[in-house]
PDB file of C-alpha atoms in Angstrom:
ATOM      1  CA  ASP A   4      38.350  17.962 -56.272  1.00  0.00           C
ATOM      2  CA  SER A   5      35.744  20.420 -57.513  1.00  0.00           C
ATOM      3  CA  GLY A   6      35.632  22.441 -54.273  1.00  0.00           C
ATOM      4  CA  VAL A   7      32.002  21.441 -53.610  1.00  0.00           C
ATOM      5  CA  THR A   8      31.781  18.995 -50.757  1.00  0.00           C
ATOM      6  CA  GLN A   9      28.869  16.660 -50.234  1.00  0.00           C
ATOM      7  CA  THR A  10      28.284  14.305 -47.342  1.00  0.00           C
ATOM      8  CA  PRO A  11      27.568  11.531 -46.940  1.00  0.00           C
ATOM      9  CA  LYS A  12      28.840   9.858 -50.125  1.00  0.00           C
ATOM     10  CA  HIS A  13      26.654   6.835 -49.655  1.00  0.00           C
ATOM     11  CA  LEU A  14      23.591   6.306 -47.538  1.00  0.00           C
ATOM     12  CA  ILE A  15      21.395   3.240 -47.144  1.00  0.00           C
ATOM     13  CA  THR A  16      18.167   3.538 -45.244  1.00  0.00           C
ATOM     14  CA  ALA A  17      14.689   2.106 -44.995  1.00  0.00           C
ATOM     15  CA  THR A  18      11.372   3.310 -46.336  1.00  0.00           C
ATOM     16  CA  GLY A  19       9.669   5.818 -44.080  1.00  0.00           C
ATOM     17  CA  GLN A  20      12.919   7.165 -42.715  1.00  0.00           C
ATOM     18  CA  ARG A  21      14.317  10.656 -42.908  1.00  0.00           C
ATOM     19  CA  VAL A  22      17.831  11.674 -44.036  1.00  0.00           C
ATOM     20  CA  THR A  23      19.775  14.885 -44.357  1.00  0.00           C
ATOM     21  CA  LEU A  24      22.261  15.543 -47.099  1.00  0.00           C
ATOM     22  CA  ARG A  25      24.833  18.215 -46.622  1.00  0.00           C
ATOM     23  CA  CYS A  26      26.650  20.449 -49.089  1.00  0.00           C
ATOM     24  CA  SER A  27      29.446  22.976 -48.714  1.00  0.00           C
ATOM     25  CA  PRO A  28      29.732  25.182 -51.783  1.00  0.00           C
ATOM     26  CA  ARG A  29      32.946  26.236 -53.442  1.00  0.00           C
ATOM     27  CA  SER A  30      34.627  29.113 -51.677  1.00  0.00           C
ATOM     28  CA  GLY A  31      33.167  32.419 -52.881  1.00  0.00           C
ATOM     29  CA  ASP A  32      30.075  30.869 -54.454  1.00  0.00           C
ATOM     30  CA  LEU A  33      26.786  32.239 -53.121  1.00  0.00           C
ATOM     31  CA  SER A  34      24.336  30.025 -54.931  1.00  0.00           C
ATOM     32  CA  VAL A  35      23.607  26.391 -54.196  1.00  0.00           C
ATOM     33  CA  TYR A  36      21.535  24.106 -56.400  1.00  0.00           C
ATOM     34  CA  TRP A  37      20.217  20.616 -55.630  1.00  0.00           C
ATOM     35  CA  TYR A  38      19.639  18.036 -58.351  1.00  0.00           C
ATOM     36  CA  GLN A  39      18.341  14.490 -58.262  1.00  0.00           C
ATOM     37  CA  GLN A  40      19.637  11.987 -60.798  1.00  0.00           C
ATOM     38  CA  SER A  41      17.874   8.697 -61.320  1.00  0.00           C
ATOM     39  CA  LEU A  42      17.869   6.241 -64.180  1.00  0.00           C
ATOM     40  CA  ASP A  43      14.265   6.827 -65.187  1.00  0.00           C
ATOM     41  CA  GLN A  44      13.995  10.564 -64.538  1.00  0.00           C
ATOM     42  CA  GLY A  45      17.451  11.842 -65.549  1.00  0.00           C
ATOM     43  CA  LEU A  46      18.883  14.910 -63.875  1.00  0.00           C
ATOM     44  CA  GLN A  47      16.055  16.836 -62.212  1.00  0.00           C
ATOM     45  CA  PHE A  48      16.424  20.307 -60.739  1.00  0.00           C
ATOM     46  CA  LEU A  49      15.049  20.427 -57.173  1.00  0.00           C
ATOM     47  CA  ILE A  50      15.789  23.844 -55.686  1.00  0.00           C
ATOM     48  CA  GLN A  51      18.191  26.762 -55.657  1.00  0.00           C
ATOM     49  CA  TYR A  52      19.332  29.068 -52.871  1.00  0.00           C
ATOM     50  CA  TYR A  53      21.178  32.336 -53.232  1.00  0.00           C
ATOM     51  CA  ASN A  54      22.854  33.804 -50.166  1.00  0.00           C
ATOM     52  CA  GLY A  55      20.375  32.118 -47.841  1.00  0.00           C
ATOM     53  CA  GLU A  56      17.223  32.748 -49.764  1.00  0.00           C
ATOM     54  CA  GLU A  57      15.229  30.357 -51.940  1.00  0.00           C
ATOM     55  CA  ARG A  58      15.447  31.606 -55.535  1.00  0.00           C
ATOM     56  CA  ALA A  59      14.092  28.884 -57.762  1.00  0.00           C
ATOM     57  CA  LYS A  60      12.077  25.777 -57.263  1.00  0.00           C
ATOM     58  CA  GLY A  61      11.796  22.767 -59.483  1.00  0.00           C
ATOM     59  CA  ASN A  62      10.320  19.308 -59.140  1.00  0.00           C
ATOM     60  CA  ILE A  63      10.822  19.069 -55.416  1.00  0.00           C
ATOM     61  CA  LEU A  64       8.393  16.905 -53.500  1.00  0.00           C
ATOM     62  CA  GLU A  65       6.613  18.194 -50.415  1.00  0.00           C
ATOM     63  CA  ARG A  66       8.440  15.488 -48.431  1.00  0.00           C
ATOM     64  CA  PHE A  67      11.687  17.199 -49.314  1.00  0.00           C
ATOM     65  CA  SER A  68      12.951  20.476 -47.900  1.00  0.00           C
ATOM     66  CA  ALA A  69      16.147  22.427 -48.049  1.00  0.00           C
ATOM     67  CA  GLN A  70      17.818  25.412 -46.578  1.00  0.00           C
ATOM     68  CA  GLN A  71      20.969  27.435 -46.896  1.00  0.00           C
ATOM     69  CA  PHE A  72      22.641  28.622 -43.723  1.00  0.00           C
ATOM     70  CA  PRO A  73      24.498  31.898 -43.039  1.00  0.00           C
ATOM     71  CA  ASP A  74      27.809  30.185 -43.674  1.00  0.00           C
ATOM     72  CA  LEU A  75      26.373  29.253 -47.090  1.00  0.00           C
ATOM     73  CA  HIS A  76      26.347  25.507 -46.579  1.00  0.00           C
ATOM     74  CA  SER A  77      23.100  23.849 -47.509  1.00  0.00           C
ATOM     75  CA  GLU A  78      21.167  20.835 -46.350  1.00  0.00           C
ATOM     76  CA  LEU A  79      18.581  18.784 -48.224  1.00  0.00           C
ATOM     77  CA  ASN A  80      16.159  16.976 -45.972  1.00  0.00           C
ATOM     78  CA  LEU A  81      14.299  13.947 -47.373  1.00  0.00           C
ATOM     79  CA  SER A  82      11.530  12.507 -45.227  1.00  0.00           C
ATOM     80  CA  SER A  83       9.024   9.633 -45.418  1.00  0.00           C
ATOM     81  CA  LEU A  84      11.383   8.017 -47.826  1.00  0.00           C
ATOM     82  CA  GLU A  85      10.051   5.760 -50.590  1.00  0.00           C
ATOM     83  CA  LEU A  86      11.799   3.242 -52.775  1.00  0.00           C
ATOM     84  CA  GLY A  87      11.586   5.661 -55.679  1.00  0.00           C
ATOM     85  CA  ASP A  88      13.665   8.198 -53.833  1.00  0.00           C
ATOM     86  CA  SER A  89      16.731   6.091 -54.372  1.00  0.00           C
ATOM     87  CA  ALA A  90      18.985   8.215 -56.536  1.00  0.00           C
ATOM     88  CA  LEU A  91      22.150  10.252 -56.749  1.00  0.00           C
ATOM     89  CA  TYR A  92      21.656  13.683 -55.201  1.00  0.00           C
ATOM     90  CA  PHE A  93      23.951  16.385 -56.438  1.00  0.00           C
ATOM     91  CA  CYS A  94      24.704  19.710 -55.022  1.00  0.00           C
ATOM     92  CA  ALA A  95      26.212  22.369 -57.291  1.00  0.00           C
ATOM     93  CA  SER A  96      27.307  25.935 -56.614  1.00  0.00           C
ATOM     94  CA  SER A  97      27.921  29.009 -58.635  1.00  0.00           C
ATOM     95  CA  VAL A  98      28.642  32.676 -58.274  1.00  0.00           C
ATOM     96  CA  ALA A  99      25.242  34.195 -59.004  1.00  0.00           C
ATOM     97  CA  LEU A 100      26.266  37.070 -61.177  1.00  0.00           C
ATOM     98  CA  THR A 101      24.314  40.287 -61.048  1.00  0.00           C
ATOM     99  CA  ARG A 102      22.836  41.867 -64.129  1.00  0.00           C
ATOM    100  CA  PRO A 103      23.781  42.426 -66.889  1.00  0.00           C
ATOM    101  CA  LEU A 104      25.738  39.155 -66.619  1.00  0.00           C
ATOM    102  CA  ALA A 105      22.903  37.200 -65.123  1.00  0.00           C
ATOM    103  CA  GLY A 106      22.158  34.069 -67.066  1.00  0.00           C
ATOM    104  CA  ALA A 107      25.741  32.927 -67.412  1.00  0.00           C
ATOM    105  CA  ASN A 108      25.985  30.781 -64.341  1.00  0.00           C
ATOM    106  CA  VAL A 109      28.387  27.886 -64.661  1.00  0.00           C
ATOM    107  CA  LEU A 110      27.731  25.180 -62.095  1.00  0.00           C
ATOM    108  CA  THR A 111      30.384  23.371 -60.144  1.00  0.00           C
ATOM    109  CA  PHE A 112      29.118  20.007 -59.046  1.00  0.00           C
ATOM    110  CA  GLY A 113      29.979  17.958 -55.991  1.00  0.00           C
ATOM    111  CA  ALA A 114      30.602  14.244 -56.182  1.00  0.00           C
ATOM    112  CA  GLY A 115      27.079  13.465 -55.091  1.00  0.00           C
ATOM    113  CA  SER A 116      25.360  11.513 -52.367  1.00  0.00           C
ATOM    114  CA  ARG A 117      24.071   8.128 -53.399  1.00  0.00           C
ATOM    115  CA  LEU A 118      20.885   7.335 -51.519  1.00  0.00           C
ATOM    116  CA  THR A 119      19.511   3.788 -51.419  1.00  0.00           C
ATOM    117  CA  VAL A 120      16.152   3.218 -49.869  1.00  0.00           C
ATOM    118  CA  LEU A 121      15.356  -0.374 -49.036  1.00  0.00           C
TER     119      LEU A 121
ATOM    120  CA  SER B  30       9.535  17.716 -69.145  1.00  0.00           C
ATOM    121  CA  GLN B  31      13.170  18.471 -69.709  1.00  0.00           C
ATOM    122  CA  GLN B  32      14.185  21.447 -71.722  1.00  0.00           C
ATOM    123  CA  GLY B  33      17.082  19.866 -73.579  1.00  0.00           C
ATOM    124  CA  GLU B  34      16.982  16.583 -75.376  1.00  0.00           C
ATOM    125  CA  GLU B  35      20.185  14.992 -76.634  1.00  0.00           C
ATOM    126  CA  ASP B  36      20.559  12.847 -79.680  1.00  0.00           C
ATOM    127  CA  PRO B  37      21.739  10.127 -79.990  1.00  0.00           C
ATOM    128  CA  GLN B  38      21.094   8.503 -76.665  1.00  0.00           C
ATOM    129  CA  ALA B  39      24.259   6.453 -77.075  1.00  0.00           C
ATOM    130  CA  LEU B  40      27.255   6.622 -79.374  1.00  0.00           C
ATOM    131  CA  SER B  41      30.111   4.164 -79.778  1.00  0.00           C
ATOM    132  CA  ILE B  42      33.164   5.118 -81.825  1.00  0.00           C
ATOM    133  CA  GLN B  43      36.788   4.186 -82.302  1.00  0.00           C
ATOM    134  CA  GLU B  44      39.626   6.191 -80.781  1.00  0.00           C
ATOM    135  CA  GLY B  45      40.681   8.939 -83.150  1.00  0.00           C
ATOM    136  CA  GLU B  46      37.261   9.394 -84.683  1.00  0.00           C
ATOM    137  CA  ASN B  47      35.098  12.440 -84.202  1.00  0.00           C
ATOM    138  CA  ALA B  48      31.980  12.344 -82.020  1.00  0.00           C
ATOM    139  CA  THR B  49      28.974  14.563 -82.611  1.00  0.00           C
ATOM    140  CA  MET B  50      26.159  14.993 -80.167  1.00  0.00           C
ATOM    141  CA  ASN B  51      23.055  17.079 -80.701  1.00  0.00           C
ATOM    142  CA  CYS B  52      20.785  18.928 -78.348  1.00  0.00           C
ATOM    143  CA  SER B  53      17.376  20.400 -78.955  1.00  0.00           C
ATOM    144  CA  TYR B  54      15.473  22.663 -76.589  1.00  0.00           C
ATOM    145  CA  LYS B  55      12.024  24.177 -76.454  1.00  0.00           C
ATOM    146  CA  THR B  56      12.053  27.774 -75.194  1.00  0.00           C
ATOM    147  CA  SER B  57      14.227  30.869 -75.607  1.00  0.00           C
ATOM    148  CA  ILE B  58      17.461  30.805 -73.756  1.00  0.00           C
ATOM    149  CA  ASN B  59      20.230  33.101 -72.500  1.00  0.00           C
ATOM    150  CA  ASN B  60      22.923  30.535 -73.024  1.00  0.00           C
ATOM    151  CA  LEU B  61      23.503  26.846 -73.494  1.00  0.00           C
ATOM    152  CA  GLN B  62      26.076  24.786 -71.695  1.00  0.00           C
ATOM    153  CA  TRP B  63      27.581  21.333 -72.137  1.00  0.00           C
ATOM    154  CA  TYR B  64      28.607  19.186 -69.207  1.00  0.00           C
ATOM    155  CA  ARG B  65      30.364  15.857 -68.973  1.00  0.00           C
ATOM    156  CA  GLN B  66      29.794  13.126 -66.369  1.00  0.00           C
ATOM    157  CA  ASN B  67      31.999  10.167 -65.823  1.00  0.00           C
ATOM    158  CA  SER B  68      30.121   7.172 -64.523  1.00  0.00           C
ATOM    159  CA  GLY B  69      28.595   7.897 -61.116  1.00  0.00           C
ATOM    160  CA  ARG B  70      30.576  11.086 -60.677  1.00  0.00           C
ATOM    161  CA  GLY B  71      29.647  14.773 -60.570  1.00  0.00           C
ATOM    162  CA  LEU B  72      29.103  16.740 -63.742  1.00  0.00           C
ATOM    163  CA  VAL B  73      31.916  18.899 -65.057  1.00  0.00           C
ATOM    164  CA  HIS B  74      31.312  22.015 -67.115  1.00  0.00           C
ATOM    165  CA  LEU B  75      32.855  21.869 -70.614  1.00  0.00           C
ATOM    166  CA  ILE B  76      31.790  24.911 -72.555  1.00  0.00           C
ATOM    167  CA  LEU B  77      29.177  27.698 -72.632  1.00  0.00           C
ATOM    168  CA  ILE B  78      27.761  29.383 -75.697  1.00  0.00           C
ATOM    169  CA  ARG B  79      25.656  32.500 -75.460  1.00  0.00           C
ATOM    170  CA  SER B  80      22.461  32.977 -77.432  1.00  0.00           C
ATOM    171  CA  ASN B  81      24.150  35.591 -79.679  1.00  0.00           C
ATOM    172  CA  GLU B  82      27.014  33.266 -80.565  1.00  0.00           C
ATOM    173  CA  ARG B  83      26.929  30.697 -83.323  1.00  0.00           C
ATOM    174  CA  GLU B  84      30.071  28.718 -82.762  1.00  0.00           C
ATOM    175  CA  LYS B  85      32.641  28.279 -80.058  1.00  0.00           C
ATOM    176  CA  HIS B  86      35.847  26.265 -79.688  1.00  0.00           C
ATOM    177  CA  SER B  87      37.687  24.946 -76.689  1.00  0.00           C
ATOM    178  CA  GLY B  88      40.575  22.554 -77.330  1.00  0.00           C
ATOM    179  CA  ARG B  89      39.130  19.529 -79.093  1.00  0.00           C
ATOM    180  CA  LEU B  90      35.584  20.739 -78.479  1.00  0.00           C
ATOM    181  CA  ARG B  91      33.448  22.641 -80.931  1.00  0.00           C
ATOM    182  CA  VAL B  92      29.955  23.799 -80.062  1.00  0.00           C
ATOM    183  CA  THR B  93      27.456  25.325 -82.453  1.00  0.00           C
ATOM    184  CA  LEU B  94      24.152  26.956 -81.628  1.00  0.00           C
ATOM    185  CA  ASP B  95      21.230  27.570 -83.974  1.00  0.00           C
ATOM    186  CA  THR B  96      18.625  29.561 -82.062  1.00  0.00           C
ATOM    187  CA  SER B  97      16.220  29.539 -85.025  1.00  0.00           C
ATOM    188  CA  LYS B  98      16.129  25.774 -84.805  1.00  0.00           C
ATOM    189  CA  LYS B  99      16.558  25.675 -81.069  1.00  0.00           C
ATOM    190  CA  SER B 100      19.399  23.262 -81.360  1.00  0.00           C
ATOM    191  CA  SER B 101      23.048  22.872 -80.496  1.00  0.00           C
ATOM    192  CA  SER B 102      25.765  20.361 -81.335  1.00  0.00           C
ATOM    193  CA  LEU B 103      28.891  19.306 -79.570  1.00  0.00           C
ATOM    194  CA  LEU B 104      31.750  17.957 -81.613  1.00  0.00           C
ATOM    195  CA  ILE B 105      34.670  16.200 -79.999  1.00  0.00           C
ATOM    196  CA  THR B 106      37.488  15.764 -82.433  1.00  0.00           C
ATOM    197  CA  ALA B 107      40.148  13.050 -82.369  1.00  0.00           C
ATOM    198  CA  SER B 108      38.413  11.229 -79.528  1.00  0.00           C
ATOM    199  CA  ARG B 109      40.302   9.358 -76.837  1.00  0.00           C
ATOM    200  CA  ALA B 110      39.280   6.517 -74.587  1.00  0.00           C
ATOM    201  CA  ALA B 111      39.256   9.017 -71.737  1.00  0.00           C
ATOM    202  CA  ASP B 112      36.441  10.851 -73.453  1.00  0.00           C
ATOM    203  CA  THR B 113      34.125   7.959 -72.573  1.00  0.00           C
ATOM    204  CA  ALA B 114      31.401   9.570 -70.464  1.00  0.00           C
ATOM    205  CA  SER B 115      27.871  10.947 -70.607  1.00  0.00           C
ATOM    206  CA  TYR B 116      27.425  14.398 -72.100  1.00  0.00           C
ATOM    207  CA  PHE B 117      24.584  16.705 -71.199  1.00  0.00           C
ATOM    208  CA  CYS B 118      23.381  19.969 -72.598  1.00  0.00           C
ATOM    209  CA  ALA B 119      21.859  22.460 -70.154  1.00  0.00           C
ATOM    210  CA  THR B 120      19.788  25.530 -70.786  1.00  0.00           C
ATOM    211  CA  ASP B 121      18.632  28.328 -68.531  1.00  0.00           C
ATOM    212  CA  GLY B 122      15.833  30.819 -68.435  1.00  0.00           C
ATOM    213  CA  ASN B 123      15.941  34.547 -68.051  1.00  0.00           C
ATOM    214  CA  MET B 124      15.748  34.847 -64.265  1.00  0.00           C
ATOM    215  CA  GLU B 125      17.689  37.470 -62.343  1.00  0.00           C
ATOM    216  CA  TYR B 126      19.118  35.204 -59.686  1.00  0.00           C
ATOM    217  CA  GLY B 127      17.186  32.023 -60.023  1.00  0.00           C
ATOM    218  CA  ASN B 128      19.036  30.646 -62.964  1.00  0.00           C
ATOM    219  CA  LYS B 129      18.157  27.034 -62.739  1.00  0.00           C
ATOM    220  CA  LEU B 130      19.840  24.952 -65.388  1.00  0.00           C
ATOM    221  CA  VAL B 131      17.644  22.384 -67.007  1.00  0.00           C
ATOM    222  CA  PHE B 132      19.544  19.364 -68.257  1.00  0.00           C
ATOM    223  CA  GLY B 133      18.726  17.031 -71.098  1.00  0.00           C
ATOM    224  CA  ALA B 134      18.739  13.251 -70.822  1.00  0.00           C
ATOM    225  CA  GLY B 135      22.347  13.025 -72.016  1.00  0.00           C
ATOM    226  CA  THR B 136      24.308  11.136 -74.644  1.00  0.00           C
ATOM    227  CA  ILE B 137      26.413   8.201 -73.513  1.00  0.00           C
ATOM    228  CA  LEU B 138      29.682   8.208 -75.454  1.00  0.00           C
ATOM    229  CA  ARG B 139      31.915   5.194 -75.564  1.00  0.00           C
ATOM    230  CA  VAL B 140      35.302   5.505 -77.217  1.00  0.00           C
ATOM    231  CA  LYS B 141      36.900   2.185 -77.946  1.00  0.00           C
ATOM    232  CA  SER B 142      40.692   1.897 -77.981  1.00  0.00           C
TER     233      SER B 142
END
């Protein structure tokens, strides 16, 4: 157990639907990252939050949104789902170190949420 | 496009042999990390090497970094069947808090017993 909890583990839904993936970071970690892993795109960075604020954005579609709550858990919302959204969605957390140690973030990953869109 | 690219894409070796995986990246980095992923599971951090380091060891792992060539290698010595997994390099940019890690496509390692 990595300490990062993701729910649900598996999710099957239909095109056009909306789902919410949930992540609880490891105790003490302030930063949460979301990644999408698919066979054709590999591991793609979606978005990062630090202590409730968005800090970095990657290849996140407009149909996707995320937030980090005051208790530091995070949710990734996927809407108007398409077949191509089927993937493993990982949440990772880290202690975002302040300078001068910034840049040495080691990520702890959750087990992932496997989304299948039919 | 991804920052890190691993080579080879797949590697099959016998137990006891050494496995070497390479990673190339495109822009300047603060550090480079290697992660391991067992099939369908979450990634697990293996080792981190900073941009001012050239070599680092951790157990049976040895990582080298050549910033002039923008490349790194991961050597697993005396491999075991349990080392069968995908291995990813990850690089980050110089952002104060937004340190997104960009992962390569990974090398699939199969160790045959």
